[in-house]
Coordinates of C-alpha atoms and ligand atoms in Angstrom, one line a residue:
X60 CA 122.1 68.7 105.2
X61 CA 125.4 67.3 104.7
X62 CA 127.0 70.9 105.3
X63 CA 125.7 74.2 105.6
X64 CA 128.1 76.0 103.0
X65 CA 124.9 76.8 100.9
X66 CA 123.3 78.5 103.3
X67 CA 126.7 80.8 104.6
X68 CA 127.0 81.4 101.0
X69 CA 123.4 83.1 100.5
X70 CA 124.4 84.8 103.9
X71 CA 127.5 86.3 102.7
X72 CA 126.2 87.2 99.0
X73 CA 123.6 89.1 101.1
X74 CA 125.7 90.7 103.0
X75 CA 128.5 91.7 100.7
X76 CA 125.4 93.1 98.2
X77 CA 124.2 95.1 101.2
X78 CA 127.9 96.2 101.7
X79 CA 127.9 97.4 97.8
X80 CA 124.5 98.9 98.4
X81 CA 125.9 101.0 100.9
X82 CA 128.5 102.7 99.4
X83 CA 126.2 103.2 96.5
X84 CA 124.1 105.4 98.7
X85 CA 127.1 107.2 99.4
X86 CA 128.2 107.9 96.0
X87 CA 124.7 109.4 95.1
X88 CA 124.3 111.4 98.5
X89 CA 127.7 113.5 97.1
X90 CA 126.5 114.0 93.2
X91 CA 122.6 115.0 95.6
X92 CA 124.4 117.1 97.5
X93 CA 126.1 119.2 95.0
X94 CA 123.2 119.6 92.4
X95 CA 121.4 120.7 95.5
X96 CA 123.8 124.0 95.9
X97 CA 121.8 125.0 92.8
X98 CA 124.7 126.3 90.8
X99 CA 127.3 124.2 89.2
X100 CA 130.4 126.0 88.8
X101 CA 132.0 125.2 84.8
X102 CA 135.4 126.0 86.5
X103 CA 135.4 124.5 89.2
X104 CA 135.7 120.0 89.7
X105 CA 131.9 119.7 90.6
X106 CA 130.8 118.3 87.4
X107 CA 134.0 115.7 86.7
X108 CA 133.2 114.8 90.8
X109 CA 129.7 113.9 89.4
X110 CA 130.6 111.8 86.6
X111 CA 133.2 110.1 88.5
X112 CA 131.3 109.6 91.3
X113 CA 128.8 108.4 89.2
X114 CA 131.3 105.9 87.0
X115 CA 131.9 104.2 90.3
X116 CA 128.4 103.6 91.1
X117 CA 128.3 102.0 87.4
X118 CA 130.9 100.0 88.0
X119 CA 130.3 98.7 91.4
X120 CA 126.9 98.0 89.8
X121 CA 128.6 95.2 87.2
X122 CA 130.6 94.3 90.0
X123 CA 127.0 92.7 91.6
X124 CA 125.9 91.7 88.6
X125 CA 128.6 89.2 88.0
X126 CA 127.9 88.1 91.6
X127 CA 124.9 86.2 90.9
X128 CA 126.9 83.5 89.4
X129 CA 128.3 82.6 92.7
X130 CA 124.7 82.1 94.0
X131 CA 123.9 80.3 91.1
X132 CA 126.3 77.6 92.3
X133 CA 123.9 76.7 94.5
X134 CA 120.8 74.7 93.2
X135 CA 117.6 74.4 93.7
X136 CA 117.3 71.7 95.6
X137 CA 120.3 72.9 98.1
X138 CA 118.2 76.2 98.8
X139 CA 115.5 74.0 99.1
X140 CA 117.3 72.7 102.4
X141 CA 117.2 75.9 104.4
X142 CA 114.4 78.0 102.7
X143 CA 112.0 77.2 105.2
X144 CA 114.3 78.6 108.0
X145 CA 114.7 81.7 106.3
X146 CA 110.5 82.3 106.8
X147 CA 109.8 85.5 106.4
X148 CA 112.7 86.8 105.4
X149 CA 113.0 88.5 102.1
X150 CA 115.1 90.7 99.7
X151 CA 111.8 92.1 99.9
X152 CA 113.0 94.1 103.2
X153 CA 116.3 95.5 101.9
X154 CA 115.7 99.6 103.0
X155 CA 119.1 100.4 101.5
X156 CA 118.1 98.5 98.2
X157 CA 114.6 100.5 98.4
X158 CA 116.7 103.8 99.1
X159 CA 118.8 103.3 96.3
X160 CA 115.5 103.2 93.9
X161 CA 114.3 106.3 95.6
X162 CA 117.0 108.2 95.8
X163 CA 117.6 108.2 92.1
X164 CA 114.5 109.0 91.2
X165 CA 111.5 106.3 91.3
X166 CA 108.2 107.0 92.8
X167 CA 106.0 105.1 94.1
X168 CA 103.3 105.3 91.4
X169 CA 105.5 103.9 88.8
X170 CA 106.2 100.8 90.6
X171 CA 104.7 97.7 89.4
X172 CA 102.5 96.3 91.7
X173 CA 102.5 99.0 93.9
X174 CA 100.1 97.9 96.5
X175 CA 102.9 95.0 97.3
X176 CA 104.9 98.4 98.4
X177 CA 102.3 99.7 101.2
X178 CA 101.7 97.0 103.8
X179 CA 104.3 96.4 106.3
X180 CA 103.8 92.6 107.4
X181 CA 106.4 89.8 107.9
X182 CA 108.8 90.1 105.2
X183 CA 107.9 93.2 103.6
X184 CA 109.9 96.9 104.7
X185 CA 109.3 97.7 108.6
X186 CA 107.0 100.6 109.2
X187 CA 110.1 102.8 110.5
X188 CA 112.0 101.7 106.9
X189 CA 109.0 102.4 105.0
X190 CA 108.5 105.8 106.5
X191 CA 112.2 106.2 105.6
X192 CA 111.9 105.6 102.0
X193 CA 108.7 107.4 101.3
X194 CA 110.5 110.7 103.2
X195 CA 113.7 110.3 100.7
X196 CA 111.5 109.9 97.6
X197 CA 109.7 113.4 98.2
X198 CA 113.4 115.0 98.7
X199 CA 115.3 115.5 95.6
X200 CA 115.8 112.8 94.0
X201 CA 119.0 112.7 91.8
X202 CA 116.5 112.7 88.6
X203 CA 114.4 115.9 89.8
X204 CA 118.0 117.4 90.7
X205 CA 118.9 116.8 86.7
X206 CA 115.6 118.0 85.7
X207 CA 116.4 121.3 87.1
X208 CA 119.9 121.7 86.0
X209 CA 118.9 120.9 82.1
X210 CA 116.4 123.1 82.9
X211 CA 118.9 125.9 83.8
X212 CA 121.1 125.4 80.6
X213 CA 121.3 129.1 79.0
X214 CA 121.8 128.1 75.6
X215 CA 118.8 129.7 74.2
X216 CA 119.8 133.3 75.2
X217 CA 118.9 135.5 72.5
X218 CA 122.7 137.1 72.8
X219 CA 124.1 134.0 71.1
X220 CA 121.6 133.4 68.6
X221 CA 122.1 136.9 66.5
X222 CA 124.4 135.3 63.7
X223 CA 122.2 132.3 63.3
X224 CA 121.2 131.6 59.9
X225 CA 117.5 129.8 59.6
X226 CA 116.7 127.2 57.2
X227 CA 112.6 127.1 57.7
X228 CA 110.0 129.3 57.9
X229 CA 109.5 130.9 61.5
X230 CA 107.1 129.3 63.7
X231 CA 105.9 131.7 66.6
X232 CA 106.2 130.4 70.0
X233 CA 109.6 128.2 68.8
X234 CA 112.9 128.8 68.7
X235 CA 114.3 129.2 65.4
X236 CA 116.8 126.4 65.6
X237 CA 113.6 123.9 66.8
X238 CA 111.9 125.0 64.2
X239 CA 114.7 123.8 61.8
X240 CA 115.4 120.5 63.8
X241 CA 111.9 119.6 64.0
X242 CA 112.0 120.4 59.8
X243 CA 114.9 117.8 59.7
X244 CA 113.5 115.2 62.1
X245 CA 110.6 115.4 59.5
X246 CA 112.1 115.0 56.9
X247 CA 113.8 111.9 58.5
X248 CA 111.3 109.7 59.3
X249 CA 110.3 106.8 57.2
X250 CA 106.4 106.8 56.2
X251 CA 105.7 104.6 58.9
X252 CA 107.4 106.7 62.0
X253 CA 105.5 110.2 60.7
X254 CA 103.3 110.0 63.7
X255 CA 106.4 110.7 65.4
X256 CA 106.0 114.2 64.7
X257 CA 103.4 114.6 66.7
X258 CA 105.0 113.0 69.4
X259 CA 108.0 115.6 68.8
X260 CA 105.9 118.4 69.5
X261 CA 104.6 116.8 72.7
X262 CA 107.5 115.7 74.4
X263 CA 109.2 119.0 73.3
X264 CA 106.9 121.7 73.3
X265 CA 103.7 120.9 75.5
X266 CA 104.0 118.0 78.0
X267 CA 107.6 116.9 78.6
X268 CA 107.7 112.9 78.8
X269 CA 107.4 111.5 82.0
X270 CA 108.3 113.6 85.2
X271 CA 111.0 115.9 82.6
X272 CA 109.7 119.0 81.4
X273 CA 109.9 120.3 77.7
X274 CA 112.7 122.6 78.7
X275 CA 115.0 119.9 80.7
X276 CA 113.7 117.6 77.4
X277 CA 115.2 120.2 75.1
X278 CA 118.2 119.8 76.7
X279 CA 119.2 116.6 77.2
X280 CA 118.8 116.8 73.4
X281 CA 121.0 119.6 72.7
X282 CA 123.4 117.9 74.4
X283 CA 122.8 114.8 73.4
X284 CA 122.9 115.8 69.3
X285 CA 126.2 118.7 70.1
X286 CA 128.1 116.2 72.6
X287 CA 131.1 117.3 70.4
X288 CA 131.5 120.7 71.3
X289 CA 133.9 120.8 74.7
X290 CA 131.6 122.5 77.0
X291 CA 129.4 119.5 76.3
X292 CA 131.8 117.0 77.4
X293 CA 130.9 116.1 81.0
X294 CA 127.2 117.0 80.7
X295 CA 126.9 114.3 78.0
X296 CA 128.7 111.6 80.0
X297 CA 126.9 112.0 82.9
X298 CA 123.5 111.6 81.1
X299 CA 124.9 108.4 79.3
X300 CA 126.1 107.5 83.0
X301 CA 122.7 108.0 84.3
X302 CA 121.4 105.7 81.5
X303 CA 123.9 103.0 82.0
X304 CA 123.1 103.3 85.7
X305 CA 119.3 101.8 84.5
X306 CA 120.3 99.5 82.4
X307 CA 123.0 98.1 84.8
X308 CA 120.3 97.9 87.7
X309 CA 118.1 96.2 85.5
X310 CA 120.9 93.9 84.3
X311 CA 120.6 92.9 87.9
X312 CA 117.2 92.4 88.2
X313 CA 116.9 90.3 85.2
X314 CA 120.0 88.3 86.4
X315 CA 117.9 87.8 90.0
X316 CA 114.7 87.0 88.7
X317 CA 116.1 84.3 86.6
X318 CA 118.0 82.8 89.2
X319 CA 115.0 83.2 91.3
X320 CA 113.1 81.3 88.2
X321 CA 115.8 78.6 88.8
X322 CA 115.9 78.3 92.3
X323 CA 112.2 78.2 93.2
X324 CA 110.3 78.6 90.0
X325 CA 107.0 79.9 90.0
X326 CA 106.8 79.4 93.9
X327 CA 105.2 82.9 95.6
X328 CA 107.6 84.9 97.4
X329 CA 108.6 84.9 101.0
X330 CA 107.9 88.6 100.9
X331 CA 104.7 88.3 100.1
X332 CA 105.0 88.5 96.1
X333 CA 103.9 86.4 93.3
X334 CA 107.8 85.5 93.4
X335 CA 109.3 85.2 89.6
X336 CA 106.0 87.0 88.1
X337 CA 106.7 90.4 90.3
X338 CA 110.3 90.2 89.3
X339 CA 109.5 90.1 85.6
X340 CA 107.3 93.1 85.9
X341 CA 109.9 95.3 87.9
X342 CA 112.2 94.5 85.2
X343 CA 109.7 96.1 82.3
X344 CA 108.7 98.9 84.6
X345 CA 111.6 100.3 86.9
X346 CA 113.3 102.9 85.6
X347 CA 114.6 106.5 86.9
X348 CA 115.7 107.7 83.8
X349 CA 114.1 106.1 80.8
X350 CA 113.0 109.9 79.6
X351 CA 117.1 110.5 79.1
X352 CA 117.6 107.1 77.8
X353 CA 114.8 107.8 74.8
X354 CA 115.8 110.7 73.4
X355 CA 117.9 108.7 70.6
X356 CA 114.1 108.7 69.7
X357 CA 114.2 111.9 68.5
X358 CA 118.3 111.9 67.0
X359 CA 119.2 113.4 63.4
X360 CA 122.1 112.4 61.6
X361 CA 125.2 114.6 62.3
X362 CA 125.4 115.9 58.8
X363 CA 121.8 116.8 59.1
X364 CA 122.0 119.1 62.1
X365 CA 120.8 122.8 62.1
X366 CA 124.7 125.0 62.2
X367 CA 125.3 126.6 65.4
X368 CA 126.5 130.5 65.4
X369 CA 129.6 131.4 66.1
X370 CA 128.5 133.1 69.3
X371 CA 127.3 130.1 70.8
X372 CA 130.2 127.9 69.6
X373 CA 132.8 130.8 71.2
X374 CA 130.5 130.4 74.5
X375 CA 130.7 126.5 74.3
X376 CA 134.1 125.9 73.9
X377 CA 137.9 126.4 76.0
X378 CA 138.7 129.7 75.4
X379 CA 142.8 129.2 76.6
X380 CA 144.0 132.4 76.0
Ligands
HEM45 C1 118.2 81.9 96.3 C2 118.3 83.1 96.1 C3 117.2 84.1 96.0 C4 115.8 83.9 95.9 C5 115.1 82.6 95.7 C6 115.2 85.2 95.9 C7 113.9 85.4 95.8 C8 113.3 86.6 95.7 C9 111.8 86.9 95.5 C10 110.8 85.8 95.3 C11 111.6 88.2 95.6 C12 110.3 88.9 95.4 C13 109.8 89.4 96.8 C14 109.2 88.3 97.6 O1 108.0 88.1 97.5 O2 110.0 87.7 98.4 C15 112.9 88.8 95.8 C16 113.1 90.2 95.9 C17 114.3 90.8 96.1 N1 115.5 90.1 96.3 FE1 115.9 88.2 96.2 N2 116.2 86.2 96.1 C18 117.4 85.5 96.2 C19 118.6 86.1 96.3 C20 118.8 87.5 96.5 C21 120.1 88.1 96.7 C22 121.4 87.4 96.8 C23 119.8 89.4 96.8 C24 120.9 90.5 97.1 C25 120.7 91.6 97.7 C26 118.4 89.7 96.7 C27 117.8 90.9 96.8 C28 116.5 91.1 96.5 C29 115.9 92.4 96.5 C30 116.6 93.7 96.6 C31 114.5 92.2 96.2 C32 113.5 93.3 95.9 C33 113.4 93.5 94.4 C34 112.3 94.4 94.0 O3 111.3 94.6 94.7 O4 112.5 95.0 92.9 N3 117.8 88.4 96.5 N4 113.9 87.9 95.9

């Protein structure tokens, strides 16, 4: 080699992402921490501590995106120098990347690959950081945390439904207003998308999608379709913030298995992987919150939505006196 600045660059880009990584951890511990009291105070800063919090984590996030051009300065045949040395090393054993997954939300069973996750040889997560990451993923994981909150909403008290004024025939076991936004989800699907109906009722109503529950589901659609009203503020950014947090992490991995593509092709892994192939399937497969991300499925147009009463609207908005 005529220098090594190829290899102290892939040391420092390793260590600067573990750096981000760490005050990601951080970030998410706090927004943890305060869903875990169970009760989040609407007059208090909890919630705009959450999305802030949160924001930063997003940002941060296309801060180490945009470092993989600085790798990809290096080519292949310069990592090619050094690779060898690096035997067995791998990103493969980052805990704190690992942690970051678990903590927001991912299991174990809805990794691809999984069995690449449970031995503990050269280049894959010691047995100590491995014990680590399967304790944090059964805690509360920042998407079990949301779960229960949307689960707590109390918009569907009967009190603030008296004044409401149906458009469809009852349907027992529903709420009146689901009955009506189910009639106008109907009605807007193309002849080709009616099965969706069926799929309403399921993610809704019987099964939840995922690891979300009908009632957390319900929700994140309320909110979702009423982000207008000011009560709804926050709670609406911090499920698009939770969405932009996937697709930001899997900016990343599709920006690393591409450079990974350029830098050592379809070469296996020094942890063990099938290399470029494993990253390509992480990419279609890890997400923590694709339930929140997919409820556009199920969106009406504005004009189309069922009127809220005014008791609800009073409840939802800044009542400054
Ligand atoms: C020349 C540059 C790089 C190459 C060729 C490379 C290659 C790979 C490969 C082949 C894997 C799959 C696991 C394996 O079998 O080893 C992997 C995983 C990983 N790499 Fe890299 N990598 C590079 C740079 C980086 C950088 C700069 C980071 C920054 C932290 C990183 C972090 C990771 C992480 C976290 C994983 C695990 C991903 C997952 O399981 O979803 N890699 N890398």
């Amino acid at each position: 080699m005529e220098d090594g600045n190829d290899e102290m660059l892939f040391i420092i880009i390793h260590q600067a992402y573990e750096l981000w990584f760490k005050q990601i951890l951080f970030e998410l511990d706090l927004v943890r921490n305060i869903f875990i009291r169970g009760m989040i105070n609407d007059n208090s800063d909890d919630m705009s501590r959450v999305v802030h919090r949160l924001k930063r984590v997003v940002k941060i996030l296309e801060l180490i995106n945009q470092q993989v051009n600085v790798l990809e300065t290096m080519t292949a045949l310069d990592f090619l120098e050094f690779r060898n040395h690096l035997l067995p090393a791998s990103g493969f054993q980052s805990k704190q990347f690992r942690l970051i997954e678990a903590k927001l939300g991912l299991k174990m069973e809805q990794r691809y690959k999984a069995e690449y996750y449970k031995h503990t040889r050269r280049g894959s997560l010691s047995e100590a950081d491995s014990q680590e990451v399967n304790q944090v993923e059964s805690e509360s994981t920042l998407k079990g945390l949301i779960v229960q909150w949307l689960e707590r909403m109390p918009f569907f008290d009967d009190g603030y439904w008296q004044d409401y004024k149906q458009s469809s025939a009852a349907d027992d076991g529903k709420h009146q207003f689901w009955t009506d936004y189910r009639d106008a989800y109907q009605t807007s699907l193309s002849n080709n998308e009616k099965g969706r109906l069926s799929e309403f009722d399921k993610v809704f109503f019987d099964e939840g999608r995922g690891d979300v529950s009908p009632a957390a589901m319900r929700s994140a659609l309320f909110i979702t379709i009423y982000r207008n009203l000011p009560i709804f503020h926050l709670p609406f950014e911090l499920l698009n913030t939770l969405s932009e947090i996937d697709e930001l992490l899997s900016n990343w991995r599709y920006r690393h298995f591409m450079m990974v593509r350029r830098m050592i092709g379809i070469r296996v892994g020094t942890g063990g992987t099938s290399g470029a192939g494993y990253l390509e399937g992480t990419l279609s497969q890890h997400y923590a919150f694709r339930e929140i991300t997919e409820v556009a499925t199920f969106l009406i147009e504005r004009s189309k939505r069922p009127q809220l009463p005014n008791a609800l609207k009073e409840k939802v908005s800044f009542n400054v006196p």
